Short mmCIF file of N, CA and C and ligand atoms in Angstrom, two decimals:
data_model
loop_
_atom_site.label_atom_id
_atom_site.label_comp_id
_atom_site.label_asym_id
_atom_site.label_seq_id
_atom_site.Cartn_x
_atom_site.Cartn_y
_atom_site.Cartn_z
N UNK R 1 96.65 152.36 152.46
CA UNK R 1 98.04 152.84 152.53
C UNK R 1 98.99 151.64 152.51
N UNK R 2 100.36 151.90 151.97
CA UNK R 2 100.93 150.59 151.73
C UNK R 2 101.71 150.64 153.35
N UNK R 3 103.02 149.65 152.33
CA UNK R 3 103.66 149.63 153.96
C UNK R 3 104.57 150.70 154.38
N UNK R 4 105.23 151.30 155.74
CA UNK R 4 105.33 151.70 155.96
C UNK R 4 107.01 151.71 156.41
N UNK R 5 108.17 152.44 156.13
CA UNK R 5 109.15 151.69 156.66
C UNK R 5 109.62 153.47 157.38
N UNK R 6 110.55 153.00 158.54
CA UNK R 6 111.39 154.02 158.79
C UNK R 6 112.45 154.15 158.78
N UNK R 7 113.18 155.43 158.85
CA UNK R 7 114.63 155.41 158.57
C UNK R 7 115.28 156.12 159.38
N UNK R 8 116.82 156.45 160.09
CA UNK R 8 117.57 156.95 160.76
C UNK R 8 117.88 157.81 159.97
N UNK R 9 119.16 158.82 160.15
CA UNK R 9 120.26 159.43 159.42
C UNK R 9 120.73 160.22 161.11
N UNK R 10 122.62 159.83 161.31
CA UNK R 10 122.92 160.82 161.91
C UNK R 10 124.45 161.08 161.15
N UNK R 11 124.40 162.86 161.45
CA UNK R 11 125.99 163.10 160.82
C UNK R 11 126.36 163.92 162.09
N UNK R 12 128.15 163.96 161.84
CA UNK R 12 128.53 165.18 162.40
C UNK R 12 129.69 165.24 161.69
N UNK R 13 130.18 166.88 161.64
CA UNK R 13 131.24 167.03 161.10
C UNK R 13 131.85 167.96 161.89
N UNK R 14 132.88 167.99 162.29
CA UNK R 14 134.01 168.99 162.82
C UNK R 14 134.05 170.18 162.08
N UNK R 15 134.37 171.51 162.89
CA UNK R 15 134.07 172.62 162.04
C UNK R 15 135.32 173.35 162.36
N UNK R 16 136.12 174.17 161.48
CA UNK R 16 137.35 174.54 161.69
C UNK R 16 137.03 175.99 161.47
N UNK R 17 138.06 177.01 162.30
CA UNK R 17 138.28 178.21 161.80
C UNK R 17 138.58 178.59 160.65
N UNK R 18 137.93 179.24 159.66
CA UNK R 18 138.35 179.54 158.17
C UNK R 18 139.27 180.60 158.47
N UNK R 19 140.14 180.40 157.64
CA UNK R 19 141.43 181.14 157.51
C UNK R 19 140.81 182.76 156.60
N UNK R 20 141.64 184.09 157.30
CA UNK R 20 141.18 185.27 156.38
C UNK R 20 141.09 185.37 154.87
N UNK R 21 141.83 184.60 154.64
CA UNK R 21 141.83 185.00 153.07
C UNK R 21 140.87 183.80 152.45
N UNK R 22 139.70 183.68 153.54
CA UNK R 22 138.87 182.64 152.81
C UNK R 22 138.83 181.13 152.53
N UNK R 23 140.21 180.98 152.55
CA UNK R 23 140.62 179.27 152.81
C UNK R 23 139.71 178.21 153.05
N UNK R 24 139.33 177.26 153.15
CA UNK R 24 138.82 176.35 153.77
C UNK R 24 137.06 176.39 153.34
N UNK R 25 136.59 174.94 153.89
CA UNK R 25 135.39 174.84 152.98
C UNK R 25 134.28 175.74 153.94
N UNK R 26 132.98 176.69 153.36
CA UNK R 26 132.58 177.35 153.98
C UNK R 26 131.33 176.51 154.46
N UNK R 27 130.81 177.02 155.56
CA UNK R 27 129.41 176.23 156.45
C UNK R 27 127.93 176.05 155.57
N UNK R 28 127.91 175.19 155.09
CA UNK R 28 126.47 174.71 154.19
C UNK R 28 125.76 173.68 155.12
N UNK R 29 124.68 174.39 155.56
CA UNK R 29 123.40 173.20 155.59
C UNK R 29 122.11 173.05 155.04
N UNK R 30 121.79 171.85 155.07
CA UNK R 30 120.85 171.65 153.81
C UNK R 30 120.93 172.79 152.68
N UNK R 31 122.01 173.03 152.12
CA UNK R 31 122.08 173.59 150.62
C UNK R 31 122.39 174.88 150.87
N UNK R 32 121.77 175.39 151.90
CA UNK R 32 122.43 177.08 152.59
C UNK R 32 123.23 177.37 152.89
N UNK R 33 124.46 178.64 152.44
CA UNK R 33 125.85 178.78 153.20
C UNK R 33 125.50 179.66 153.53
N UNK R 34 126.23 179.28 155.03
CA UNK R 34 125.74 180.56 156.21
C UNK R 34 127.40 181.07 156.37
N UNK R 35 126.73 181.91 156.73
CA UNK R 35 127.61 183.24 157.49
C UNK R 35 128.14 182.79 158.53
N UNK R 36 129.77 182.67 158.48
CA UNK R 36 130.09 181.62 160.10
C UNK R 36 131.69 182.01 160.06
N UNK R 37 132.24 181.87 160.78
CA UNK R 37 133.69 181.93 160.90
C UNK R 37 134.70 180.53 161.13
N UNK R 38 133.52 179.60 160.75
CA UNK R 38 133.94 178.01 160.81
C UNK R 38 133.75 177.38 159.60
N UNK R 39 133.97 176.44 159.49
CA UNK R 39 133.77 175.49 158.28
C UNK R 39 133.94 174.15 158.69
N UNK R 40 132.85 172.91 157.73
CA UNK R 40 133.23 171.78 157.97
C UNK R 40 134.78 171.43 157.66
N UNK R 41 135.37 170.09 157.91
CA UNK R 41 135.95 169.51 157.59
C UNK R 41 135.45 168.46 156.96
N UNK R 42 135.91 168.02 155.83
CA UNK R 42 135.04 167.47 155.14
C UNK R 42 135.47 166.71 153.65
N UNK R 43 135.44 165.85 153.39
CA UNK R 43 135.49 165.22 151.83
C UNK R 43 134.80 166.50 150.73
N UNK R 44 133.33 166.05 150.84
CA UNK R 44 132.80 166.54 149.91
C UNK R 44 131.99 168.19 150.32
N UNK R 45 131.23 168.97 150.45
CA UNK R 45 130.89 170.33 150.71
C UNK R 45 130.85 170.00 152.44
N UNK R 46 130.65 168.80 152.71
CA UNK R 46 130.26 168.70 154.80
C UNK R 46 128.85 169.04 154.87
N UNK R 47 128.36 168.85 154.33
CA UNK R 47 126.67 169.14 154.31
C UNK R 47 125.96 168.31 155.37
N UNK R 48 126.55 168.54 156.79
CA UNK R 48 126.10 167.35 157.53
C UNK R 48 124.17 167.02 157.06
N UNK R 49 123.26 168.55 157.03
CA UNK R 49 121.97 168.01 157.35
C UNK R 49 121.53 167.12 155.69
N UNK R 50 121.83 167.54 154.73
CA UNK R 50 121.83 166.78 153.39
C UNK R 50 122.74 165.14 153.53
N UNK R 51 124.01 165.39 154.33
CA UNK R 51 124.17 163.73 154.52
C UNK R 51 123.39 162.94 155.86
N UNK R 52 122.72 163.52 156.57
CA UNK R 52 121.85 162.97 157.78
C UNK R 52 120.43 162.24 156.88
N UNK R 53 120.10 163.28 156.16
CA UNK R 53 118.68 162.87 155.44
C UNK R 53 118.89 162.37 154.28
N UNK R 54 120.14 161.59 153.78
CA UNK R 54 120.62 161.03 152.78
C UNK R 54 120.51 159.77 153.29
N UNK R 55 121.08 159.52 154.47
CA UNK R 55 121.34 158.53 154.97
C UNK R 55 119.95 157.74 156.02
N UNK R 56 119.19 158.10 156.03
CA UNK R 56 117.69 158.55 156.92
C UNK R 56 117.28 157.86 155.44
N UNK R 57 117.47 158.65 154.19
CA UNK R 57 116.38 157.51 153.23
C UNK R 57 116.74 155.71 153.12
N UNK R 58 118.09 155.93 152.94
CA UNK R 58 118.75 154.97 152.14
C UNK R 58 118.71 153.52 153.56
N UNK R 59 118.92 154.47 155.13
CA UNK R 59 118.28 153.35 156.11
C UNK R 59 117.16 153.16 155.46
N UNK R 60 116.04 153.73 155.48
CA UNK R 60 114.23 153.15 155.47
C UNK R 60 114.49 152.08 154.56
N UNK R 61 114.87 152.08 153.62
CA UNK R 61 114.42 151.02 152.29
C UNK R 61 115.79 149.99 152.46
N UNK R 62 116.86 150.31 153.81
CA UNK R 62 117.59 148.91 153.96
C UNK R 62 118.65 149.17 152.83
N UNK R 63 119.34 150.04 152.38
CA UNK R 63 120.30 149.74 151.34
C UNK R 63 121.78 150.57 152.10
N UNK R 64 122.78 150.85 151.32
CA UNK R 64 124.05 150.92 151.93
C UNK R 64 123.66 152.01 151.78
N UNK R 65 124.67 152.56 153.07
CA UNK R 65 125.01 154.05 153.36
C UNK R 65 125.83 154.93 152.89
N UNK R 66 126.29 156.33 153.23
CA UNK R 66 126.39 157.22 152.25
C UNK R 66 128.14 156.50 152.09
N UNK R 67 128.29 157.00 152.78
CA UNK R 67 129.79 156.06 153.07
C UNK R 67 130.14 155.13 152.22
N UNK R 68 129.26 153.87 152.29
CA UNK R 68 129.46 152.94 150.86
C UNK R 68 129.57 153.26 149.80
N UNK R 69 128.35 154.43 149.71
CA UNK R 69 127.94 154.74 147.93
C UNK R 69 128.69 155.84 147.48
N UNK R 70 128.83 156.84 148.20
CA UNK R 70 129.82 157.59 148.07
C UNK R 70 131.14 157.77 148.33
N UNK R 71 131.94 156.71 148.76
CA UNK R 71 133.20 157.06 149.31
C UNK R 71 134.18 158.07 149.29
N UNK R 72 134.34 158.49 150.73
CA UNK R 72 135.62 159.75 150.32
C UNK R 72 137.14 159.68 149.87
N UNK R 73 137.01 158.45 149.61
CA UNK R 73 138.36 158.35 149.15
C UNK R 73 138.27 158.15 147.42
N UNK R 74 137.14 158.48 146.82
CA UNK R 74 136.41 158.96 145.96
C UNK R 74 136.88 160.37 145.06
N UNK R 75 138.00 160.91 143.91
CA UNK R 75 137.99 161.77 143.58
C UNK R 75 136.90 162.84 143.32
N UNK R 76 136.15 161.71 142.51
CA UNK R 76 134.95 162.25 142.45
C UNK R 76 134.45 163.26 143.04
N UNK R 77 134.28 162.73 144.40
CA UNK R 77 133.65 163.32 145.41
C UNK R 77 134.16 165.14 145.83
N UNK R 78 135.21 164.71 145.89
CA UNK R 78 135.76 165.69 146.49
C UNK R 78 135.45 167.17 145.90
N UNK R 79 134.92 168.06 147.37
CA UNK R 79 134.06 169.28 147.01
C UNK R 79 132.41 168.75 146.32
N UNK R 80 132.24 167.75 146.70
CA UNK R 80 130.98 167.55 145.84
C UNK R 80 129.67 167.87 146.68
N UNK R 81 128.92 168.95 145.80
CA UNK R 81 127.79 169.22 146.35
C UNK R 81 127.39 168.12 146.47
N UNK R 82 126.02 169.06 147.76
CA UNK R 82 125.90 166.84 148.92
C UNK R 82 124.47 166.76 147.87
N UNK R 83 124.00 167.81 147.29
CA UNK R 83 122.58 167.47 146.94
C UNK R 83 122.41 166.35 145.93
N UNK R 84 123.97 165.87 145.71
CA UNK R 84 124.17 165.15 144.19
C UNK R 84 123.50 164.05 145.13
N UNK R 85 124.19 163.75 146.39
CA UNK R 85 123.92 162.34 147.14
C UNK R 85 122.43 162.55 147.26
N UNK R 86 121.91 163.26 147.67
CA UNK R 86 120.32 163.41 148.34
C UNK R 86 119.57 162.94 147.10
N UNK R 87 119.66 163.54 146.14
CA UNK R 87 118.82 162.92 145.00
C UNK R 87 119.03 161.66 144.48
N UNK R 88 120.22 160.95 144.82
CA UNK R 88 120.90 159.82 144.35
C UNK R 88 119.97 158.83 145.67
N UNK R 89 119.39 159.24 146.65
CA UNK R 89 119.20 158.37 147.90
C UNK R 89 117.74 157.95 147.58
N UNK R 90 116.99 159.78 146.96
CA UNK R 90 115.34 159.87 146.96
C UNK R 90 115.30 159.10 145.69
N UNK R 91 116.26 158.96 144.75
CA UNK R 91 115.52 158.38 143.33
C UNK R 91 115.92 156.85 143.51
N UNK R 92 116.69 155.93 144.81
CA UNK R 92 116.15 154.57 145.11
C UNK R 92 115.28 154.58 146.01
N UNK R 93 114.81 155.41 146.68
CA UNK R 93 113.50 155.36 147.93
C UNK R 93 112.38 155.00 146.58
N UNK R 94 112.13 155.90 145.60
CA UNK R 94 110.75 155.72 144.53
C UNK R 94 111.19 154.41 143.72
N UNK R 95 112.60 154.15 143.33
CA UNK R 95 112.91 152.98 142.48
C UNK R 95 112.16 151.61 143.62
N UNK R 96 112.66 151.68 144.61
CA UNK R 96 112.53 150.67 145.22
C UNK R 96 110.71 150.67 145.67
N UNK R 97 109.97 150.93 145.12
CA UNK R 97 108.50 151.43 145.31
C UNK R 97 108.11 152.14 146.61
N UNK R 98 108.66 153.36 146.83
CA UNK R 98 108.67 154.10 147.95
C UNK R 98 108.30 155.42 147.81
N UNK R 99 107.22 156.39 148.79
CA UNK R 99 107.57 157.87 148.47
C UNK R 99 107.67 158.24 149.71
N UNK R 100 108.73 159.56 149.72
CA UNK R 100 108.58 160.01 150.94
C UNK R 100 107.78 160.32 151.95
N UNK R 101 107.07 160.04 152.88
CA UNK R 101 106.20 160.19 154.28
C UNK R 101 106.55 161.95 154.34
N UNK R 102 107.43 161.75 155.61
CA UNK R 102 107.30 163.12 156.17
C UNK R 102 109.10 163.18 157.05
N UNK R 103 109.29 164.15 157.29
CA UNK R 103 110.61 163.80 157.64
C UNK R 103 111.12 164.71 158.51
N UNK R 104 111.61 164.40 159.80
CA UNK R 104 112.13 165.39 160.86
C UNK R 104 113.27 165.67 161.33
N UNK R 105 113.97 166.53 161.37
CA UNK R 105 115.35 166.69 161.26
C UNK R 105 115.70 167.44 162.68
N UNK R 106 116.90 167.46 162.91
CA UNK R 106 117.29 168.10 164.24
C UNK R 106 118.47 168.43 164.11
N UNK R 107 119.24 169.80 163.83
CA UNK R 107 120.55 170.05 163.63
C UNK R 107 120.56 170.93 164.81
N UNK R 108 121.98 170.75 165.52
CA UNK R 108 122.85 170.95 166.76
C UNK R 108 124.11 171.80 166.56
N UNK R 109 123.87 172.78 166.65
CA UNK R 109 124.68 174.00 166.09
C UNK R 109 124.54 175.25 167.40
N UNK R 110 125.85 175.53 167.62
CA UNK R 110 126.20 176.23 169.09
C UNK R 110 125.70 177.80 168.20
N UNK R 111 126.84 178.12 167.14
CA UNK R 111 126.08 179.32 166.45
C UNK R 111 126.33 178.97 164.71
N UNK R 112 126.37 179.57 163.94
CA UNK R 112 125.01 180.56 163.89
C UNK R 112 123.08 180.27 163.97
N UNK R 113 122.52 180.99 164.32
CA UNK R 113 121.38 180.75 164.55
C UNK R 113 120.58 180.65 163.11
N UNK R 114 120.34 179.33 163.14
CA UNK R 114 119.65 178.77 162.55
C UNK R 114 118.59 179.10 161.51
N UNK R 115 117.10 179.90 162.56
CA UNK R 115 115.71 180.63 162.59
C UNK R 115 115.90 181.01 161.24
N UNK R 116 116.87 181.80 160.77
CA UNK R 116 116.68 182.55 159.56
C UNK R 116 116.83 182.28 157.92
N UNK R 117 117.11 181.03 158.05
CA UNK R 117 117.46 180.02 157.06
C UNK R 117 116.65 178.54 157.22
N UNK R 118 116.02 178.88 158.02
CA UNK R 118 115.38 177.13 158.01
C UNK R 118 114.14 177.18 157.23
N UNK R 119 114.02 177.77 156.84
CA UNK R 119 112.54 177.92 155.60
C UNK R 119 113.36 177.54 154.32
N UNK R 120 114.36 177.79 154.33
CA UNK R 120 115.14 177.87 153.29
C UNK R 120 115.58 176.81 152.50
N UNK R 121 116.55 176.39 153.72
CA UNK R 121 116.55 174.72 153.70
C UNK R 121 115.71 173.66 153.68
N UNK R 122 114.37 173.99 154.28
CA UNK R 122 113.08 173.07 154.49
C UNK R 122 112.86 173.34 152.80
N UNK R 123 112.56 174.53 151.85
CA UNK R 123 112.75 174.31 150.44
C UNK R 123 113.08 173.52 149.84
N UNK R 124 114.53 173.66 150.13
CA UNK R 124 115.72 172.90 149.55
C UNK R 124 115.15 171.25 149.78
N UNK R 125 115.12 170.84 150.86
CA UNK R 125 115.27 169.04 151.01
C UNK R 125 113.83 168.72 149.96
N UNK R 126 112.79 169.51 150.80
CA UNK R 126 111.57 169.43 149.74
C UNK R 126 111.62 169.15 148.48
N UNK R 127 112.27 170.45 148.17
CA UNK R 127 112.71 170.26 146.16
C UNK R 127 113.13 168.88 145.64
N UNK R 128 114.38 168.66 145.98
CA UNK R 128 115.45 167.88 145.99
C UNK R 128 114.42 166.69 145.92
N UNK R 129 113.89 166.11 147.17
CA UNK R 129 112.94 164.88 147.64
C UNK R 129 111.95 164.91 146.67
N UNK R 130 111.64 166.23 146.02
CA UNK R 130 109.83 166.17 145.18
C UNK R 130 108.98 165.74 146.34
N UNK R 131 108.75 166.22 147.85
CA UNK R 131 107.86 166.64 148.43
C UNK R 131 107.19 167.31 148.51
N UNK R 132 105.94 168.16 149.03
CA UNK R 132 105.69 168.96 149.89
C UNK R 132 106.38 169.66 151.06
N UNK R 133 106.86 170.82 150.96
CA UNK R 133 107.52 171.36 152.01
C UNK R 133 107.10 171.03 153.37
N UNK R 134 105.59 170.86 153.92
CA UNK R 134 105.04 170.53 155.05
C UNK R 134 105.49 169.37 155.54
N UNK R 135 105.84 168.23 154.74
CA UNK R 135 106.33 166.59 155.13
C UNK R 135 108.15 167.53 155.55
N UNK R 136 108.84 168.25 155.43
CA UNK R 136 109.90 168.09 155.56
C UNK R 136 109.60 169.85 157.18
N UNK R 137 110.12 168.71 158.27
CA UNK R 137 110.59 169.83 159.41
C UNK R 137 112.02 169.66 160.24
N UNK R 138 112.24 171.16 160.28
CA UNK R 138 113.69 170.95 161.02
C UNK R 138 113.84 172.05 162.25
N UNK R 139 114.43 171.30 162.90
CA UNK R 139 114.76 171.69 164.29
C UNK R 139 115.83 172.41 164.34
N UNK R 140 116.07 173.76 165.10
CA UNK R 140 117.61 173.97 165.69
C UNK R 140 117.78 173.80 167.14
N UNK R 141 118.69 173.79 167.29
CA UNK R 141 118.93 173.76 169.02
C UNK R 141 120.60 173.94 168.67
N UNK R 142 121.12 174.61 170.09
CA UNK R 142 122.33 174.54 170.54
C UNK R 142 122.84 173.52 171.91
N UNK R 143 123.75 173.36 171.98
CA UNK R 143 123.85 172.14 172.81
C UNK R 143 124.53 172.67 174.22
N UNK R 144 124.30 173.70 174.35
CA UNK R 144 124.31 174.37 175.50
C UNK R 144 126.14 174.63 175.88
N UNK R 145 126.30 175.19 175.37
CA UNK R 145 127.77 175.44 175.27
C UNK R 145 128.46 174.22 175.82
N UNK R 146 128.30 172.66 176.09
CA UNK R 146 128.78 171.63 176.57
C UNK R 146 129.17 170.63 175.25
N UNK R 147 130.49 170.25 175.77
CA UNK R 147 131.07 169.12 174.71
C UNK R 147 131.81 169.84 173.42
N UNK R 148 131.75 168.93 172.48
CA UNK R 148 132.57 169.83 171.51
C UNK R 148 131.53 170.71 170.78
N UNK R 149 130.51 170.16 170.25
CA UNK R 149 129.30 170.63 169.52
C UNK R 149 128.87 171.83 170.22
N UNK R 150 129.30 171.93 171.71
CA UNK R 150 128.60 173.07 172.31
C UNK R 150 129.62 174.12 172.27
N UNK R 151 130.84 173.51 172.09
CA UNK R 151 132.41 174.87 172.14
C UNK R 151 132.57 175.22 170.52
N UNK R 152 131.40 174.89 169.70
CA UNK R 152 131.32 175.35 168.41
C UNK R 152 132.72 174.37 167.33
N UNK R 153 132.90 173.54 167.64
CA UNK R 153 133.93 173.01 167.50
C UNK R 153 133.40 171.45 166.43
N UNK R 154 132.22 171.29 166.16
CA UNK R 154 131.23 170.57 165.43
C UNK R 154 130.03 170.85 165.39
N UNK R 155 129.55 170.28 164.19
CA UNK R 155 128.10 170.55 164.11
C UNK R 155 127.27 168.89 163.82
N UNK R 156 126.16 168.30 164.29
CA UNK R 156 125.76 167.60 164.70
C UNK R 156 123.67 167.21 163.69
N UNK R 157 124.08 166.25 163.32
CA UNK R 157 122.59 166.36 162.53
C UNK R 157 121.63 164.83 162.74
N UNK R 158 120.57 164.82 163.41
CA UNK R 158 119.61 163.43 163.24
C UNK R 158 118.52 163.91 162.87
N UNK R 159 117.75 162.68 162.02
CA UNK R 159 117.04 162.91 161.10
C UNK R 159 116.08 161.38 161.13
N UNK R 160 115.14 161.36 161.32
CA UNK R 160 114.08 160.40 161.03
C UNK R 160 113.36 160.76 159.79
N UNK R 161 112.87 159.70 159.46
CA UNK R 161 112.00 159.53 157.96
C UNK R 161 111.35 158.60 157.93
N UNK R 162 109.80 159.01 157.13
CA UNK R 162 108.92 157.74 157.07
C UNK R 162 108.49 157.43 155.21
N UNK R 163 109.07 156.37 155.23
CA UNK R 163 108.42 155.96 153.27
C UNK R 163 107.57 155.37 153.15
N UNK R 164 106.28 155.66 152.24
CA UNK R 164 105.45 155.02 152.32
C UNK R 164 105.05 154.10 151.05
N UNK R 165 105.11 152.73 151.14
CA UNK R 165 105.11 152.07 149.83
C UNK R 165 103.73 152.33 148.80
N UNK R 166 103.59 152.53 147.94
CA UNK R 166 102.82 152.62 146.48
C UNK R 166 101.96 151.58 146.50
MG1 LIG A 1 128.92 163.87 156.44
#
């Protein structure tokens, strides 16, 4: 086995009341829009768990973060599905002679409950990465109605990752 590196990723994004007539950007994680009466605030879609495990690759192999590579002050960007970044992170993890390990995620979300979409999303990063769905697991938890994350008022994402060199 080659060498072995690890990586971080944490996001959070503030989540706002969507206005009735739909207004405002709607709640996507890892690639799923859920059913919510909040929304990130956000540059690009707010995809906190897609920018946690964006940023989780691009630590392991030591290169700049999403922030650098993507900037939101970036037209570009703006409204930009996050999966553009995720694939932009996994195709220097393999450039740089790397494949994904296995990867564990932990998103912090007061509501909506999670359970029913996390197969979904575990798909999604999989796809995206060209993993095995089994290397990619994710956690929900609520943060116990404490702080802002717990008054539903943000949503909160960390993410470890292991690459394993070729
Ligand atoms: Mg973000």
């Amino acid at each position: 086995m080659g060498t072995i590196r690890i990586g971080h990723g944490y996001d959070l994004h503030r989540l706002e009341a969507l206005a009735p007539a739909g207004a405002g950007r709607p709640l996507i994680l890892g690639g799923v829009r859920l059913v919510h009466d909040r929304g990130p605030v956000a540059h690009s879609d707010g995809d906190a768990l897609y920018h946690a495990v964006t940023d989780a690759l691009l630590g392991a192999i030591g290169q700049p973060d999403i922030g650098q590579l993507f900037p939101d002050t970036d037209a570009r960007h703006e409204s930009q599905d996050s999966e553009v970044f995720l694939a932009e992170a996994a195709r220097r993890v393999r450039a740089a002679g790397f494949d994904v390990g296995n990867l564990d995620c932990t998103v912090i979300l007061e509501k909506p409950k999670l359970s029913p979409v996390k197969e979904q999303m575990r798909a999604n990063i999989a796809r995206v990465l060209g993993v095995d769905v089994g290397g990619v697991n994710i956690k929900g938890k609520t943060n116990e109605k404490v702080d802002a994350v717990g008054e539903g008022r943000a949503v909160e994402v960390h993410v470890v990752v292991l690459v394993v060199g070729r």
